[in-house]
CSV table of C-alpha atoms and ligand atoms in Angstrom, one decimal:
chain,number,residue,atom,x,y,z
A,840,MET,CA,32.4,-1.8,-7.1
A,841,ILE,CA,31.7,0.5,-4.2
A,842,PRO,CA,31.3,4.0,-5.5
A,843,GLY,CA,34.0,6.3,-4.1
A,844,PHE,CA,36.5,3.6,-3.3
A,845,PRO,CA,39.3,3.3,-5.9
A,846,VAL,CA,39.6,-0.4,-6.9
A,847,THR,CA,43.4,-0.2,-6.5
A,848,SER,CA,43.2,0.6,-2.8
A,849,ALA,CA,42.8,-1.9,-0.1
A,850,VAL,CA,39.5,-2.4,1.7
A,851,ILE,CA,38.6,-3.8,5.1
A,852,TYR,CA,35.4,-5.9,4.8
A,853,TRP,CA,33.8,-5.9,8.2
A,854,PHE,CA,31.5,-8.9,8.6
A,855,ARG,CA,28.6,-8.1,10.9
A,856,ASN,CA,25.3,-10.0,10.7
A,857,ASP,CA,26.1,-11.2,7.2
A,858,LEU,CA,28.4,-14.2,7.7
A,859,ARG,CA,28.3,-15.6,4.2
A,860,LEU,CA,29.9,-15.2,0.8
A,861,THR,CA,27.0,-16.3,-1.3
A,862,ASP,CA,24.5,-13.6,-2.0
A,863,ASN,CA,26.3,-10.9,0.0
A,864,PRO,CA,26.1,-7.8,-2.1
A,865,ALA,CA,28.3,-5.7,0.1
A,866,PHE,CA,31.0,-8.3,0.1
A,867,THR,CA,30.7,-8.8,-3.6
A,868,HIS,CA,31.2,-5.0,-4.1
A,869,ALA,CA,34.3,-5.2,-1.9
A,870,TYR,CA,35.6,-8.3,-3.7
A,871,HIS,CA,36.0,-6.5,-7.0
A,872,PRO,CA,38.2,-8.4,-9.5
A,873,ALA,CA,40.9,-5.8,-9.2
A,874,ARG,CA,41.0,-6.4,-5.5
A,875,GLN,CA,40.8,-10.2,-5.6
A,876,SER,CA,44.0,-10.7,-3.7
A,877,ALA,CA,44.4,-11.2,0.0
A,878,ALA,CA,46.7,-8.1,0.1
A,879,ASN,CA,43.9,-5.8,-1.1
A,880,LEU,CA,40.9,-7.3,0.8
A,881,HIS,CA,41.0,-7.7,4.6
A,882,ALA,CA,38.1,-9.8,5.9
A,883,VAL,CA,37.5,-9.0,9.5
A,884,TYR,CA,35.1,-9.9,12.3
A,885,VAL,CA,35.0,-7.9,15.6
A,886,HIS,CA,34.3,-9.6,18.9
A,887,ASP,CA,33.0,-6.7,21.1
A,888,PRO,CA,33.7,-7.3,24.8
A,889,LYS,CA,30.5,-5.4,25.6
A,890,GLN,CA,28.7,-8.7,24.8
A,891,SER,CA,30.3,-10.2,28.0
A,892,VAL,CA,29.4,-7.3,30.2
A,893,GLU,CA,26.4,-7.5,32.5
A,894,THR,CA,23.3,-5.6,31.4
A,895,ARG,CA,21.3,-3.5,33.7
A,896,TRP,CA,19.0,-6.5,34.1
A,897,GLY,CA,21.8,-8.6,35.7
A,898,PHE,CA,23.1,-11.0,33.1
A,899,LYS,CA,25.5,-11.0,30.1
A,900,ARG,CA,24.3,-9.9,26.7
A,901,MET,CA,25.4,-13.0,24.9
A,902,GLY,CA,24.7,-16.4,26.4
A,903,LYS,CA,26.4,-19.7,25.8
A,904,HIS,CA,24.2,-21.0,23.0
A,905,ARG,CA,24.5,-18.0,20.8
A,906,LYS,CA,28.2,-17.8,21.5
A,907,ALA,CA,28.7,-21.4,20.4
A,908,PHE,CA,26.5,-21.0,17.3
A,909,LEU,CA,28.4,-17.9,16.3
A,910,ALA,CA,31.7,-19.6,16.7
A,911,GLN,CA,30.6,-22.4,14.3
A,912,ARG,CA,29.4,-19.9,11.7
A,913,LEU,CA,32.7,-18.0,11.9
A,914,GLN,CA,34.5,-21.2,11.3
A,915,ASP,CA,32.3,-21.9,8.2
A,916,LEU,CA,33.0,-18.4,7.0
A,917,ALA,CA,36.7,-18.7,7.5
A,918,SER,CA,36.8,-21.9,5.4
A,919,GLN,CA,34.8,-20.2,2.7
A,920,LEU,CA,37.2,-17.3,2.7
A,921,LYS,CA,40.2,-19.6,2.6
A,922,ALA,CA,38.9,-21.0,-0.7
A,923,ILE,CA,39.3,-17.6,-2.3
A,924,GLY,CA,42.7,-17.0,-0.7
A,925,CYS,CA,41.5,-14.7,2.1
A,926,GLU,CA,42.0,-15.1,5.8
A,927,LEU,CA,39.2,-14.2,8.3
A,928,VAL,CA,40.9,-11.9,10.9
A,929,GLN,CA,39.1,-12.0,14.2
A,930,LEU,CA,39.6,-8.8,16.3
A,931,HIS,CA,38.7,-8.2,19.9
A,932,GLY,CA,37.6,-4.8,21.2
A,933,SER,CA,35.0,-2.3,20.4
A,934,PRO,CA,34.6,-1.8,16.6
A,935,LYS,CA,36.0,1.7,16.9
A,936,VAL,CA,39.2,0.7,18.8
A,937,ALA,CA,39.7,-2.6,17.0
A,938,LEU,CA,39.1,-1.4,13.4
A,939,LEU,CA,41.0,1.8,13.9
A,940,ALA,CA,44.1,0.0,15.0
A,941,PHE,CA,43.7,-2.6,12.3
A,942,SER,CA,43.3,0.1,9.6
A,943,LYS,CA,46.4,1.8,10.8
A,944,SER,CA,48.5,-1.3,10.7
A,945,ASN,CA,47.2,-2.2,7.3
A,946,LYS,CA,47.4,1.3,5.9
A,947,THR,CA,43.9,1.7,4.6
A,948,THR,CA,41.1,3.9,5.8
A,949,HIS,CA,38.4,2.2,3.7
A,950,ILE,CA,35.8,0.0,5.4
A,951,CYS,CA,32.9,-1.7,3.8
A,952,CYS,CA,30.1,-3.4,5.7
A,953,GLU,CA,26.3,-4.1,5.7
A,954,ASP,CA,24.0,-1.4,7.0
A,955,ILE,CA,22.2,-2.3,10.3
A,956,ALA,CA,19.4,0.2,11.1
A,957,ALA,CA,19.4,-0.2,14.9
A,958,PRO,CA,20.7,2.5,17.2
A,959,GLU,CA,23.8,0.7,18.7
A,960,GLU,CA,24.9,-0.6,15.4
A,961,GLN,CA,24.5,2.8,13.7
A,962,ALA,CA,26.5,4.4,16.5
A,963,GLU,CA,29.3,1.9,15.8
A,964,VAL,CA,29.5,3.1,12.2
A,965,ASP,CA,29.2,6.8,13.3
A,966,SER,CA,32.1,6.4,15.7
A,967,LEU,CA,34.3,4.9,12.9
A,968,LYS,CA,33.5,7.8,10.6
A,969,ALA,CA,34.1,10.3,13.4
A,970,ALA,CA,37.6,8.7,13.9
A,971,GLY,CA,38.4,9.5,10.3
A,972,LEU,CA,37.6,6.2,8.5
A,973,GLU,CA,35.7,6.1,5.3
A,974,VAL,CA,32.9,3.7,5.9
A,975,GLN,CA,30.6,2.5,3.1
A,976,THR,CA,27.5,0.7,4.3
A,977,LEU,CA,25.0,-1.2,2.1
A,978,TRP,CA,21.5,-2.2,3.1
A,979,GLN,CA,21.1,-5.9,2.3
A,980,SER,CA,19.3,-7.8,5.0
A,981,SER,CA,15.7,-7.7,3.8
A,982,LEU,CA,13.9,-9.7,1.1
A,983,LEU,CA,12.4,-6.6,-0.5
A,984,GLU,CA,14.7,-3.6,-1.1
A,985,PRO,CA,13.4,-0.4,0.6
A,986,VAL,CA,13.6,1.4,-2.7
A,987,ASP,CA,11.4,-1.2,-4.4
A,988,LEU,CA,8.5,-0.6,-2.0
A,989,PRO,CA,5.4,0.9,-3.5
A,990,PHE,CA,5.7,3.8,-0.9
A,991,ASP,CA,8.4,5.7,0.7
A,992,VAL,CA,9.7,3.7,3.7
A,993,GLN,CA,8.8,6.7,5.9
A,994,GLN,CA,5.2,6.1,4.9
A,995,LEU,CA,5.3,2.4,6.0
A,996,PRO,CA,1.7,1.4,7.0
A,997,ALA,CA,1.3,1.2,10.7
A,998,VAL,CA,-0.3,-2.2,10.5
A,999,PHE,CA,1.4,-5.3,9.0
A,1000,THR,CA,-1.6,-6.4,6.9
A,1001,ALA,CA,-1.8,-3.1,5.2
A,1002,PHE,CA,1.9,-3.3,4.4
A,1003,ARG,CA,1.5,-6.8,3.0
A,1004,ASN,CA,-1.5,-5.9,0.9
A,1005,LYS,CA,0.3,-3.0,-0.6
A,1006,VAL,CA,3.5,-4.9,-1.5
A,1007,GLU,CA,1.5,-7.8,-2.9
A,1008,LYS,CA,-0.8,-5.6,-4.9
A,1009,GLN,CA,2.1,-4.1,-6.8
A,1010,GLY,CA,3.6,-7.6,-7.3
A,1011,LEU,CA,6.4,-8.7,-5.1
A,1012,LYS,CA,9.9,-7.6,-6.2
A,1013,PRO,CA,12.4,-9.4,-4.0
A,1014,ARG,CA,16.0,-8.5,-4.4
A,1015,GLU,CA,17.6,-10.9,-6.9
A,1016,ARG,CA,19.8,-13.5,-5.3
A,1017,LEU,CA,23.5,-13.1,-6.4
A,1018,LEU,CA,25.2,-16.1,-7.8
A,1019,GLN,CA,27.7,-18.1,-5.7
A,1020,THR,CA,31.3,-16.9,-5.7
A,1021,ALA,CA,33.3,-19.3,-7.8
A,1022,ASN,CA,35.3,-22.0,-5.9
A,1023,VAL,CA,33.6,-21.4,-2.6
A,1024,PRO,CA,32.5,-24.6,-0.9
A,1025,GLU,CA,28.8,-25.0,0.2
A,1026,SER,CA,28.3,-23.7,3.8
A,1027,GLU,CA,26.5,-25.6,6.6
A,1028,ALA,CA,23.7,-23.0,6.1
A,1029,GLU,CA,23.3,-23.8,2.4
A,1030,LYS,CA,23.3,-27.5,3.2
A,1031,TYR,CA,20.5,-26.9,5.7
A,1032,LEU,CA,18.5,-24.9,3.1
A,1033,LYS,CA,18.9,-27.7,0.6
A,1034,HIS,CA,17.9,-30.3,3.2
A,1035,TYR,CA,14.7,-28.4,4.1
A,1036,PHE,CA,13.5,-28.1,0.6
A,1037,SER,CA,14.5,-31.6,-0.4
A,1038,GLY,CA,11.8,-32.9,2.0
A,1039,ASP,CA,8.1,-32.2,1.8
A,1040,PHE,CA,8.1,-30.0,4.9
A,1041,ALA,CA,7.3,-26.8,3.0
A,1042,SER,CA,4.0,-28.3,1.7
A,1043,THR,CA,2.6,-28.7,5.2
A,1044,TYR,CA,4.3,-25.7,6.9
A,1045,LYS,CA,1.1,-23.8,7.5
A,1046,LEU,CA,-0.5,-26.8,9.2
A,1047,THR,CA,2.4,-27.4,11.5
A,1048,ARG,CA,4.0,-24.0,12.2
A,1049,ASN,CA,2.1,-23.5,15.5
A,1050,GLN,CA,3.3,-26.7,17.0
A,1051,LEU,CA,5.5,-26.5,20.1
A,1052,MET,CA,7.7,-29.4,19.3
A,1053,GLU,CA,8.4,-32.0,16.6
A,1054,THR,CA,6.0,-34.9,16.6
A,1055,THR,CA,8.5,-37.0,14.6
A,1056,VAL,CA,12.2,-36.6,15.1
A,1057,GLY,CA,13.9,-34.9,12.2
A,1058,GLN,CA,10.6,-33.5,10.8
A,1059,PRO,CA,10.8,-29.7,11.3
A,1060,PHE,CA,7.3,-28.2,12.1
A,1061,SER,CA,8.7,-24.8,11.1
A,1062,THR,CA,11.5,-24.0,8.8
A,1063,LYS,CA,14.2,-23.3,11.5
A,1064,PHE,CA,15.8,-20.8,9.1
A,1065,SER,CA,15.9,-18.2,11.8
A,1066,PRO,CA,19.4,-19.0,13.3
A,1067,TRP,CA,20.9,-18.9,9.9
A,1068,LEU,CA,19.1,-15.7,8.9
A,1069,ALA,CA,20.0,-13.9,12.1
A,1070,CYS,CA,23.8,-14.3,11.7
A,1071,GLY,CA,23.5,-13.9,7.9
A,1072,ALA,CA,24.7,-17.3,7.0
A,1073,LEU,CA,21.6,-17.4,4.8
A,1074,SER,CA,19.9,-14.4,3.2
A,1075,ALA,CA,16.2,-14.0,2.6
A,1076,PRO,CA,16.6,-13.9,-1.2
A,1077,MET,CA,18.5,-17.3,-1.0
A,1078,ILE,CA,15.5,-18.7,0.8
A,1079,PHE,CA,13.0,-17.1,-1.6
A,1080,ALA,CA,14.9,-18.6,-4.6
A,1081,GLU,CA,14.7,-22.1,-3.2
A,1082,LEU,CA,11.1,-21.6,-2.2
A,1083,LYS,CA,10.2,-20.6,-5.8
A,1084,ARG,CA,12.1,-23.6,-7.1
A,1085,PHE,CA,10.2,-25.9,-4.7
A,1086,GLU,CA,6.9,-24.4,-5.9
A,1087,VAL,CA,7.8,-25.0,-9.6
A,1088,GLU,CA,8.9,-28.6,-9.0
A,1089,ARG,CA,6.4,-29.7,-6.3
A,1090,GLY,CA,3.6,-27.2,-6.5
A,1091,ALA,CA,2.6,-24.1,-4.7
A,1092,ASN,CA,0.0,-24.1,-1.9
A,1093,ASP,CA,-1.1,-22.2,1.2
A,1094,SER,CA,1.8,-23.5,3.1
A,1095,THR,CA,4.5,-22.5,0.7
A,1096,TYR,CA,2.9,-19.1,0.5
A,1097,TRP,CA,2.9,-18.8,4.3
A,1098,ILE,CA,6.7,-19.1,4.4
A,1099,LEU,CA,6.8,-16.0,2.3
A,1100,PHE,CA,4.2,-14.4,4.5
A,1101,GLU,CA,6.5,-14.9,7.5
A,1102,LEU,CA,9.5,-13.5,5.7
A,1103,LEU,CA,7.4,-10.4,5.0
A,1104,TRP,CA,6.9,-10.1,8.8
A,1105,ARG,CA,10.7,-10.2,9.1
A,1106,ASP,CA,11.0,-7.4,6.5
A,1107,TYR,CA,8.2,-5.4,8.1
A,1108,PHE,CA,10.2,-5.2,11.4
A,1109,ARG,CA,13.3,-4.1,9.4
A,1110,PHE,CA,11.4,-1.4,7.6
A,1111,LEU,CA,9.8,-0.3,10.9
A,1112,HIS,CA,13.4,0.4,12.2
A,1113,LEU,CA,14.1,2.5,9.1
A,1114,GLN,CA,10.9,4.5,9.8
A,1115,HIS,CA,11.0,4.9,13.5
A,1116,GLY,CA,14.7,4.2,14.6
A,1117,ARG,CA,15.4,5.0,18.2
A,1118,LYS,CA,11.7,5.4,19.1
A,1119,LEU,CA,11.4,1.6,19.1
A,1120,TYR,CA,13.8,1.5,22.0
A,1121,LEU,CA,11.9,3.9,24.3
A,1122,GLU,CA,10.0,2.5,27.2
A,1123,GLN,CA,6.7,3.4,25.6
A,1124,GLY,CA,7.8,2.3,22.2
A,1125,LEU,CA,5.5,3.7,19.6
A,1126,GLY,CA,2.8,4.1,22.2
A,1127,ASP,CA,1.7,7.4,23.6
A,1128,THR,CA,3.8,9.0,26.4
A,1129,TYR,CA,0.8,8.8,28.8
A,1130,LEU,CA,1.2,5.0,29.0
A,1131,PRO,CA,1.9,4.0,32.7
A,1132,LYS,CA,5.5,3.9,33.7
A,1133,LEU,CA,6.8,0.3,33.7
A,1134,LYS,CA,7.9,-1.4,36.9
A,1135,HIS,CA,10.5,-4.0,36.8
A,1136,ASN,CA,9.1,-7.0,38.7
A,1137,LYS,CA,12.6,-8.3,39.8
A,1138,GLN,CA,11.5,-11.4,41.6
A,1139,GLY,CA,8.9,-12.3,39.0
A,1140,PHE,CA,11.4,-11.8,36.3
A,1141,SER,CA,14.0,-14.1,38.0
A,1142,ARG,CA,11.3,-16.8,38.4
A,1143,TRP,CA,10.4,-16.4,34.7
A,1144,CYS,CA,14.0,-16.6,33.5
A,1145,GLU,CA,14.5,-19.8,35.6
A,1146,GLY,CA,11.3,-21.4,34.5
A,1147,LYS,CA,9.9,-21.3,38.1
A,1148,THR,CA,6.7,-19.3,37.7
A,1149,ASP,CA,4.4,-22.3,38.6
A,1150,GLU,CA,2.6,-21.9,35.3
A,1151,PRO,CA,3.6,-25.3,33.7
A,1152,LEU,CA,3.5,-24.2,30.0
A,1153,VAL,CA,5.5,-21.0,30.6
A,1154,ASP,CA,8.0,-22.9,32.8
A,1155,ALA,CA,8.4,-25.6,30.1
A,1156,GLY,CA,9.1,-22.9,27.5
A,1157,MET,CA,11.7,-21.1,29.6
A,1158,CYS,CA,13.4,-24.5,30.3
A,1159,GLU,CA,13.5,-25.2,26.6
A,1160,LEU,CA,14.9,-21.8,25.9
A,1161,ALA,CA,17.6,-22.2,28.5
A,1162,ALA,CA,18.5,-25.7,27.4
A,1163,THR,CA,18.6,-25.1,23.6
A,1164,GLY,CA,18.7,-21.4,22.8
A,1165,TRP,CA,15.6,-21.8,20.6
A,1166,LEU,CA,11.8,-21.6,21.1
A,1167,SER,CA,8.9,-22.0,18.7
A,1168,ASN,CA,7.0,-18.8,17.7
A,1169,ARG,CA,4.0,-19.9,19.7
A,1170,MET,CA,6.0,-20.4,22.9
A,1171,ARG,CA,7.8,-17.1,22.4
A,1172,GLN,CA,4.4,-15.4,22.3
A,1173,VAL,CA,3.1,-17.3,25.4
A,1174,VAL,CA,6.2,-16.6,27.6
A,1175,ALA,CA,6.5,-13.0,26.5
A,1176,SER,CA,2.8,-12.4,27.1
A,1177,TYR,CA,3.1,-14.0,30.6
A,1178,LEU,CA,6.0,-11.8,31.6
A,1179,ILE,CA,4.3,-8.6,30.5
A,1180,HIS,CA,0.6,-9.2,31.1
A,1181,ASP,CA,0.6,-11.7,34.0
A,1182,LEU,CA,3.7,-10.8,36.0
A,1183,GLY,CA,3.6,-7.1,35.2
A,1184,GLY,CA,7.2,-7.2,34.1
A,1185,ASP,CA,9.1,-4.8,31.9
A,1186,TRP,CA,9.1,-5.9,28.3
A,1187,ARG,CA,12.6,-4.5,27.9
A,1188,ALA,CA,13.9,-7.0,30.4
A,1189,GLY,CA,12.2,-9.9,28.6
A,1190,ALA,CA,13.7,-8.7,25.3
A,1191,ALA,CA,17.1,-8.5,26.8
A,1192,TRP,CA,16.7,-12.1,28.2
A,1193,PHE,CA,15.8,-13.3,24.7
A,1194,GLU,CA,18.8,-11.4,23.3
A,1195,ALA,CA,21.1,-13.3,25.6
A,1196,GLN,CA,19.5,-16.7,25.1
A,1197,LEU,CA,18.3,-17.0,21.5
A,1198,ILE,CA,20.7,-18.5,18.9
A,1199,ASP,CA,18.5,-16.6,16.4
A,1200,TYR,CA,18.6,-13.3,18.2
A,1201,ASP,CA,17.8,-10.6,15.6
A,1202,VAL,CA,17.7,-7.0,16.8
A,1203,TYR,CA,14.8,-6.1,14.5
A,1204,SER,CA,12.6,-9.1,15.0
A,1205,ASN,CA,13.1,-9.3,18.7
A,1206,GLN,CA,12.4,-5.6,19.4
A,1207,GLY,CA,9.4,-5.6,17.0
A,1208,ASN,CA,7.8,-8.7,18.5
A,1209,TRP,CA,8.3,-7.7,22.1
A,1210,LEU,CA,6.8,-4.3,21.4
A,1211,TYR,CA,3.9,-5.9,19.6
A,1212,ILE,CA,3.0,-8.2,22.5
A,1213,ALA,CA,3.5,-5.3,25.0
A,1214,GLY,CA,1.0,-3.2,23.0
A,1215,ARG,CA,3.7,-0.6,22.4
A,1216,GLY,CA,4.4,-1.4,18.8
A,1217,THR,CA,2.2,-1.9,15.8
A,1218,ASP,CA,-0.5,-4.2,17.0
A,1219,PRO,CA,-3.9,-2.9,16.0
A,1220,ARG,CA,-5.4,-4.7,19.0
A,1221,GLY,CA,-3.0,-2.8,21.4
A,1222,GLY,CA,-1.2,-5.7,23.0
A,1223,ARG,CA,-1.7,-9.5,23.1
A,1224,ARG,CA,-2.3,-11.6,26.1
A,1225,PHE,CA,-2.0,-15.3,25.6
A,1226,ASN,CA,-3.9,-17.3,28.2
A,1227,PRO,CA,-1.4,-20.1,29.1
A,1228,GLU,CA,-4.1,-22.6,30.2
A,1229,LYS,CA,-6.0,-22.0,26.9
A,1230,GLN,CA,-2.8,-22.2,24.9
A,1231,ALA,CA,-1.9,-25.5,26.7
A,1232,LEU,CA,-5.3,-27.0,25.8
A,1233,GLU,CA,-4.9,-25.9,22.2
A,1234,HIS,CA,-1.3,-26.7,21.5
A,1235,ASP,CA,-0.3,-29.3,24.2
A,1236,ALA,CA,-3.5,-31.2,24.9
A,1237,LYS,CA,-1.7,-34.4,25.9
A,1238,GLY,CA,0.9,-32.5,28.0
A,1239,GLU,CA,3.8,-33.9,26.0
A,1240,TYR,CA,5.6,-30.6,25.7
A,1241,ARG,CA,5.2,-29.8,29.4
A,1242,ALA,CA,6.4,-33.3,30.3
A,1243,ASN,CA,9.4,-33.0,28.0
A,1244,TRP,CA,10.6,-29.7,29.5
A,1245,ALA,CA,9.5,-30.1,33.1
A,1246,ALA,CA,11.9,-28.3,35.3
B,1859,LIG,C1,8.7,-12.2,21.7
B,1859,LIG,C2,9.3,-12.7,20.4
B,1859,LIG,C3,10.6,-12.5,20.1
B,1859,LIG,C4,11.2,-12.9,18.9
B,1859,LIG,N1,12.5,-12.7,18.7
B,1859,LIG,C5,13.0,-13.1,17.5
B,1859,LIG,C6,14.4,-13.0,17.2
B,1859,LIG,O1,15.2,-12.5,18.1
B,1859,LIG,N2,14.9,-13.5,16.1
B,1859,LIG,C7,14.1,-14.0,15.1
B,1859,LIG,O2,14.5,-14.4,14.0
B,1859,LIG,N3,12.7,-14.1,15.3
B,1859,LIG,C8,12.2,-13.7,16.5
B,1859,LIG,N4,10.9,-13.9,16.7
B,1859,LIG,C9,10.0,-14.3,15.6
B,1859,LIG,C10,9.7,-15.8,15.5
B,1859,LIG,O3,9.3,-16.4,16.7
B,1859,LIG,C11,10.9,-16.6,14.9
B,1859,LIG,O4,11.5,-16.0,13.8
B,1859,LIG,C12,10.6,-18.0,14.6
B,1859,LIG,O5,9.9,-18.7,15.6
B,1859,LIG,C13,11.8,-18.8,14.1
B,1859,LIG,O6,11.6,-20.1,13.8
B,1859,LIG,P1,11.5,-20.6,12.3
B,1859,LIG,O7,12.7,-20.1,11.6
B,1859,LIG,O8,11.3,-22.0,12.3
B,1859,LIG,O9,10.3,-19.7,11.8
B,1859,LIG,P2,9.2,-20.0,10.6
B,1859,LIG,O10,7.9,-20.1,11.2
B,1859,LIG,O11,9.6,-21.2,9.8
B,1859,LIG,O12,9.2,-18.7,9.7
B,1859,LIG,C14,10.1,-18.5,8.6
B,1859,LIG,C15,10.9,-17.3,8.9
B,1859,LIG,O13,10.1,-16.1,8.9
B,1859,LIG,C16,10.5,-15.2,9.8
B,1859,LIG,N5,9.5,-15.0,10.9
B,1859,LIG,C17,8.6,-15.9,11.3
B,1859,LIG,N6,7.8,-15.3,12.3
B,1859,LIG,C18,8.3,-14.1,12.5
B,1859,LIG,C19,7.9,-13.0,13.3
B,1859,LIG,N7,6.9,-13.1,14.2
B,1859,LIG,N8,8.6,-11.9,13.3
B,1859,LIG,C20,9.6,-11.7,12.4
B,1859,LIG,N9,10.0,-12.7,11.6
B,1859,LIG,C21,9.4,-13.9,11.6
B,1859,LIG,C22,11.8,-15.7,10.5
B,1859,LIG,O14,12.9,-15.2,9.8
B,1859,LIG,C23,11.7,-17.2,10.2
B,1859,LIG,O15,12.9,-17.9,10.1
B,1859,LIG,C24,10.3,-13.5,18.0
B,1859,LIG,C25,9.0,-13.7,18.3
B,1859,LIG,C26,8.4,-13.3,19.5
B,1859,LIG,C27,7.0,-13.5,19.8
């Protein structure tokens, strides 16, 4: 039960980036047995029109691929909710206007939702509170709970390796996965999770994760968990539980460990937000203020977005991104580096383009990785330039990727 909310009163559960019923602590709190009737629990999703407004960089915030993926996940969620007698109400408007109107017509001032430690998302919650609503937020999007870290999150090490060493040294304590709500059908995300671990892909993950594309159709070279994680259709503890089960049944190795390693990167960027907040959104990021002022290379940026830079590997990557809404980690590094270090572009424009295009857009991971490559985040080497020719030789020696995504 959520402390402070009487169980007899109705609650609005506001789904944000946690579109699931399984292992959703905030929802489980709201879905208290005394409130398990549709009359007492209002499940709501808010479509904010600001997603369709042009950004300062000249394009809409949410592109067609993410929109389509989100629509599918909302459908999944609606059918899961239906199984427990609850309707998913989809509102349109800013969270403040839409939720305030909904709370008035349903005569409740209680809202429960997950906590998102990014400036815009926090401002949404603040505006609801300022309007007189009682909002209870719960942190739930990481694998490790901030309170279980061996240090105060404000003392988060400035370098990922130091963070990983510290948490591993004390023994990893991931948040325990909650059991599935009774009578809820398996979601598409859970089916995908099962499918991934039913194959042998996890045993070879470390050997294949840097590939640019599948060598055999249907054999994922990386987990492809990111789209499900980003909208919250899967949680990190759900993945961790399956990973551990896989290790017990089929054996642990470097590859299975490396999936955990990458999930720790994901946590790291979350905790970095808890530590630095708004600072991560400044032009200089965590860098010193004497860093040179950024110039927005408008023409170079347009060519980059369209996949017309004349650098074949970069262009192939940008074409893949536009066509599918997804890109391997290696290609994300290559194209981001090219915009920043070769075209002299503004990393914030690149991050905004990724936000619009990626079906797995995640505010923490996107911001953290762009800052890292720009040398304005936590990279001990102070920025990363990936030489596209060298990368092509190493990862696309036969030119198959470039041929596949030629403009
Ligand atoms: C410039 C740039 C922007 C990025 N933007 C995003 C984003 O918006 N959303 C997003 O989820 N990831 C982002 N990433 C991180 C990474 O590229 C993707 O998470 C990964 O490629 C997704 O594919 P996968 O699920 O198959 O990953 P796998 O290689 O299978 O990794 C398993 C999981 O670990 C996590 N992970 C892996 N690498 C990273 C990383 N570098 N940082 C944080 N978490 C990681 C993801 O949750 C991923 O699903 C970005 C990377 C770069 C370089």
